[in-house]
Short mmCIF file of the C-alpha atoms (twelve columns), coordinates in Angstrom:
data_MODEL
# 
_entry.id   MODEL 
# 
loop_
_atom_site.group_PDB 
_atom_site.id 
_atom_site.type_symbol 
_atom_site.label_atom_id 
_atom_site.label_alt_id 
_atom_site.label_comp_id 
_atom_site.label_asym_id 
_atom_site.label_seq_id 
_atom_site.Cartn_x 
_atom_site.Cartn_y 
_atom_site.Cartn_z 
_atom_site.pdbx_PDB_model_num 
ATOM 1   C CA . SER A 1   106.379 95.066  87.500  1 
ATOM 2   C CA . ALA A 2   107.231 91.375  87.896  1 
ATOM 3   C CA . SER A 3   106.143 89.087  85.076  1 
ATOM 4   C CA . ALA A 4   103.679 86.223  85.478  1 
ATOM 5   C CA . LYS A 5   106.573 83.841  84.832  1 
ATOM 6   C CA . SER A 6   108.526 85.351  87.754  1 
ATOM 7   C CA . PHE A 7   105.592 84.786  90.118  1 
ATOM 8   C CA . ILE A 8   105.174 81.195  88.979  1 
ATOM 9   C CA . GLU A 9   108.915 80.546  89.389  1 
ATOM 10  C CA . ILE A 10  108.758 81.504  93.074  1 
ATOM 11  C CA . GLY A 11  105.842 79.134  93.677  1 
ATOM 12  C CA . ILE A 12  102.714 81.231  93.285  1 
ATOM 13  C CA . ASN A 13  99.990  79.200  91.572  1 
ATOM 14  C CA . ASP A 14  98.558  80.062  88.144  1 
ATOM 15  C CA . ASN A 15  95.115  81.118  89.451  1 
ATOM 16  C CA . THR A 16  96.618  83.581  91.929  1 
ATOM 17  C CA . VAL A 17  98.951  84.986  89.277  1 
ATOM 18  C CA . ASN A 18  96.047  85.442  86.849  1 
ATOM 19  C CA . PHE A 19  93.893  87.121  89.533  1 
ATOM 20  C CA . PHE A 20  96.768  89.430  90.468  1 
ATOM 21  C CA . ASN A 21  97.429  90.424  86.855  1 
ATOM 22  C CA . ILE A 22  93.765  91.332  86.342  1 
ATOM 23  C CA . TYR A 23  93.803  93.347  89.564  1 
ATOM 24  C CA . ARG A 24  97.090  95.049  88.684  1 
ATOM 25  C CA . LYS A 25  95.670  96.266  85.343  1 
ATOM 26  C CA . SER A 26  92.606  97.803  87.026  1 
ATOM 27  C CA . PHE A 27  94.388  99.320  90.051  1 
ATOM 28  C CA . ASN A 28  94.731  103.086 89.943  1 
ATOM 29  C CA . PRO A 29  97.114  104.352 92.671  1 
ATOM 30  C CA . LYS A 30  95.862  107.940 92.407  1 
ATOM 31  C CA . ASP A 31  92.246  106.852 92.991  1 
ATOM 32  C CA . TYR A 32  93.360  104.605 95.850  1 
ATOM 33  C CA . PHE A 33  95.201  107.391 97.687  1 
ATOM 34  C CA . ASN A 34  92.288  109.770 97.085  1 
ATOM 35  C CA . ARG A 35  89.945  107.235 98.753  1 
ATOM 36  C CA . LEU A 36  92.318  106.997 101.726 1 
ATOM 37  C CA . LYS A 37  92.468  110.792 102.002 1 
ATOM 38  C CA . LYS A 38  88.667  111.021 101.887 1 
ATOM 39  C CA . ARG A 39  88.474  108.524 104.782 1 
ATOM 40  C CA . LYS A 40  91.161  110.466 106.699 1 
ATOM 41  C CA . ILE A 41  93.564  107.529 106.606 1 
ATOM 42  C CA . ASP A 42  97.268  108.332 106.428 1 
ATOM 43  C CA . VAL A 43  99.890  105.986 105.016 1 
ATOM 44  C CA . ILE A 44  103.224 106.051 106.818 1 
ATOM 45  C CA . THR A 45  106.156 104.129 105.359 1 
ATOM 46  C CA . ILE A 46  109.123 102.785 107.266 1 
ATOM 47  C CA . LYS A 47  111.244 105.473 105.577 1 
ATOM 48  C CA . ASP A 48  109.072 108.329 106.916 1 
ATOM 49  C CA . ASP A 49  110.246 110.364 109.902 1 
ATOM 50  C CA . ASN A 50  106.932 109.846 111.713 1 
ATOM 51  C CA . TYR A 51  107.037 106.029 111.487 1 
ATOM 52  C CA . PRO A 52  106.846 104.770 115.108 1 
ATOM 53  C CA . LEU A 53  110.375 104.131 116.402 1 
ATOM 54  C CA . ASN A 54  109.310 101.174 118.563 1 
ATOM 55  C CA . LEU A 55  107.754 99.498  115.535 1 
ATOM 56  C CA . LYS A 56  110.747 100.237 113.309 1 
ATOM 57  C CA . GLU A 57  113.017 98.349  115.734 1 
ATOM 58  C CA . ILE A 58  111.294 94.965  115.341 1 
ATOM 59  C CA . SER A 59  112.746 92.507  112.841 1 
ATOM 60  C CA . ASP A 60  109.618 92.148  110.695 1 
ATOM 61  C CA . ALA A 61  108.342 95.732  110.831 1 
ATOM 62  C CA . PRO A 62  105.712 96.416  108.166 1 
ATOM 63  C CA . ILE A 63  106.903 98.509  105.226 1 
ATOM 64  C CA . ALA A 64  103.832 100.710 105.560 1 
ATOM 65  C CA . ILE A 65  101.148 101.297 108.151 1 
ATOM 66  C CA . TYR A 66  97.740  102.887 107.794 1 
ATOM 67  C CA . VAL A 67  96.752  105.356 110.505 1 
ATOM 68  C CA . LYS A 68  93.475  107.016 111.407 1 
ATOM 69  C CA . GLY A 69  94.156  109.564 114.132 1 
ATOM 70  C CA . LYS A 70  97.586  110.803 115.167 1 
ATOM 71  C CA . ILE A 71  100.737 109.068 116.298 1 
ATOM 72  C CA . LYS A 72  102.909 111.291 118.488 1 
ATOM 73  C CA . SER A 73  106.585 111.032 119.364 1 
ATOM 74  C CA . SER A 74  105.483 110.655 123.002 1 
ATOM 75  C CA . ASP A 75  103.851 107.342 122.028 1 
ATOM 76  C CA . LYS A 76  107.337 105.827 122.188 1 
ATOM 77  C CA . GLN A 77  106.626 105.554 125.923 1 
ATOM 78  C CA . ALA A 78  103.994 102.852 125.536 1 
ATOM 79  C CA . VAL A 79  102.793 99.679  127.186 1 
ATOM 80  C CA . ALA A 80  100.815 96.969  125.414 1 
ATOM 81  C CA . ILE A 81  97.955  95.385  127.327 1 
ATOM 82  C CA . VAL A 82  96.295  92.435  125.639 1 
ATOM 83  C CA . GLY A 83  94.444  89.392  126.849 1 
ATOM 84  C CA . SER A 84  91.473  87.110  126.617 1 
ATOM 85  C CA . ARG A 85  88.316  88.012  124.756 1 
ATOM 86  C CA . LYS A 86  86.398  86.038  127.396 1 
ATOM 87  C CA . MET A 87  87.642  87.830  130.471 1 
ATOM 88  C CA . THR A 88  86.855  87.223  134.083 1 
ATOM 89  C CA . ALA A 89  85.675  89.954  136.452 1 
ATOM 90  C CA . TYR A 90  89.194  89.983  137.879 1 
ATOM 91  C CA . GLY A 91  90.691  90.362  134.385 1 
ATOM 92  C CA . ARG A 92  88.357  93.288  133.681 1 
ATOM 93  C CA . GLU A 93  89.349  95.039  136.913 1 
ATOM 94  C CA . VAL A 94  93.102  94.499  136.487 1 
ATOM 95  C CA . SER A 95  93.128  95.526  132.831 1 
ATOM 96  C CA . SER A 96  91.179  98.696  133.530 1 
ATOM 97  C CA . ARG A 97  93.215  99.579  136.612 1 
ATOM 98  C CA . PHE A 98  96.610  98.940  134.995 1 
ATOM 99  C CA . SER A 99  95.756  100.901 131.867 1 
ATOM 100 C CA . SER A 100 94.256  103.865 133.708 1 
ATOM 101 C CA . GLU A 101 97.150  104.103 136.157 1 
ATOM 102 C CA . LEU A 102 99.815  103.769 133.470 1 
ATOM 103 C CA . ALA A 103 98.031  106.288 131.242 1 
ATOM 104 C CA . SER A 104 97.787  108.729 134.154 1 
ATOM 105 C CA . PHE A 105 101.615 108.636 134.296 1 
ATOM 106 C CA . GLY A 106 101.752 109.647 130.624 1 
ATOM 107 C CA . LEU A 107 102.289 106.224 129.052 1 
ATOM 108 C CA . THR A 108 100.405 105.389 125.864 1 
ATOM 109 C CA . ILE A 109 98.335  102.215 126.088 1 
ATOM 110 C CA . VAL A 110 98.483  99.946  123.041 1 
ATOM 111 C CA . SER A 111 95.996  97.152  122.475 1 
ATOM 112 C CA . GLY A 112 93.981  95.541  119.696 1 
ATOM 113 C CA . LEU A 113 90.379  96.788  120.076 1 
ATOM 114 C CA . ALA A 114 89.202  93.183  120.451 1 
ATOM 115 C CA . ARG A 115 86.443  92.235  122.866 1 
ATOM 116 C CA . GLY A 116 87.434  91.642  126.458 1 
ATOM 117 C CA . ILE A 117 90.761  92.741  127.901 1 
ATOM 118 C CA . ASP A 118 91.704  94.882  124.872 1 
ATOM 119 C CA . THR A 119 88.475  96.878  125.134 1 
ATOM 120 C CA . GLU A 120 88.971  97.424  128.865 1 
ATOM 121 C CA . ALA A 121 92.579  98.533  128.331 1 
ATOM 122 C CA . HIS A 122 91.510  101.214 125.849 1 
ATOM 123 C CA . LYS A 123 88.629  102.353 128.060 1 
ATOM 124 C CA . GLY A 124 90.888  102.539 131.118 1 
ATOM 125 C CA . ALA A 125 93.361  104.812 129.339 1 
ATOM 126 C CA . LEU A 126 90.598  107.042 128.017 1 
ATOM 127 C CA . SER A 127 88.931  107.265 131.444 1 
ATOM 128 C CA . VAL A 128 91.868  109.325 132.744 1 
ATOM 129 C CA . GLY A 129 92.330  111.390 129.576 1 
ATOM 130 C CA . GLY A 130 95.224  109.223 128.410 1 
ATOM 131 C CA . ARG A 131 96.337  108.220 124.956 1 
ATOM 132 C CA . THR A 132 95.678  104.850 123.439 1 
ATOM 133 C CA . LEU A 133 96.546  103.194 120.134 1 
ATOM 134 C CA . ALA A 134 94.506  100.340 118.681 1 
ATOM 135 C CA . VAL A 135 96.418  97.996  116.384 1 
ATOM 136 C CA . LEU A 136 93.845  96.225  114.235 1 
ATOM 137 C CA . GLY A 137 94.033  92.858  112.546 1 
ATOM 138 C CA . CYS A 138 92.070  94.191  109.569 1 
ATOM 139 C CA . GLY A 139 92.027  97.279  107.383 1 
ATOM 140 C CA . LEU A 140 90.832  100.616 108.759 1 
ATOM 141 C CA . ASP A 141 87.782  100.601 106.502 1 
ATOM 142 C CA . MET A 142 85.958  98.519  109.105 1 
ATOM 143 C CA . VAL A 143 85.787  98.304  112.881 1 
ATOM 144 C CA . TYR A 144 85.767  94.854  114.408 1 
ATOM 145 C CA . PRO A 145 84.075  93.990  116.636 1 
ATOM 146 C CA . PRO A 146 81.202  96.244  115.548 1 
ATOM 147 C CA . GLU A 147 80.151  96.988  119.125 1 
ATOM 148 C CA . ASN A 148 83.459  98.873  119.532 1 
ATOM 149 C CA . TYR A 149 82.618  101.414 116.820 1 
ATOM 150 C CA . LYS A 150 82.051  104.300 119.279 1 
ATOM 151 C CA . LEU A 151 85.177  103.303 121.204 1 
ATOM 152 C CA . ALA A 152 87.160  103.374 117.944 1 
ATOM 153 C CA . GLU A 153 85.871  106.892 117.203 1 
ATOM 154 C CA . THR A 154 86.962  108.031 120.676 1 
ATOM 155 C CA . ILE A 155 90.375  106.418 120.192 1 
ATOM 156 C CA . ILE A 156 90.823  108.336 116.917 1 
ATOM 157 C CA . GLU A 157 90.282  111.584 118.863 1 
ATOM 158 C CA . ASN A 158 92.736  110.560 121.633 1 
ATOM 159 C CA . GLY A 159 95.268  108.445 119.792 1 
ATOM 160 C CA . ALA A 160 94.988  106.375 116.646 1 
ATOM 161 C CA . LEU A 161 93.771  103.252 114.929 1 
ATOM 162 C CA . ILE A 162 96.669  101.522 113.181 1 
ATOM 163 C CA . SER A 163 96.859  98.654  110.717 1 
ATOM 164 C CA . GLU A 164 99.405  97.161  108.401 1 
ATOM 165 C CA . TYR A 165 96.534  96.019  106.169 1 
ATOM 166 C CA . PRO A 166 95.380  98.220  103.287 1 
# 
């Protein structure tokens, strides 16, 4: 509900303010949430009971997250495994072994679905029937990298894709 003048006063340039005002007039929240529902994407706000506790505790926690799949209270017991997109054979082996062993003890594996170590971490958890969460750097309307599409579908069945981006 802020005015164009308010945006300009805080340093947002005229072109961005004009673009935003045009967008704001055409945005229909009901249609937007219906599209999310159709794509089976949930929106969880920081005020919701099912917002991940680990995430809530960080200083710059997102106000809302978008989730495809299910977050469980047991996911509080989680380990993040991330690394290089251009992994070595040793990196592949260690990532897969760590994630599969930790997942077999009931820990949720969190990674980013990127090529390399992230992919191996997710696959390692899934190989032992474990849970894994993929935190994406883009909205849930796309899977990047595209070669991880099937992996993303499997993660949705055994965990969740999560993003702070609409």
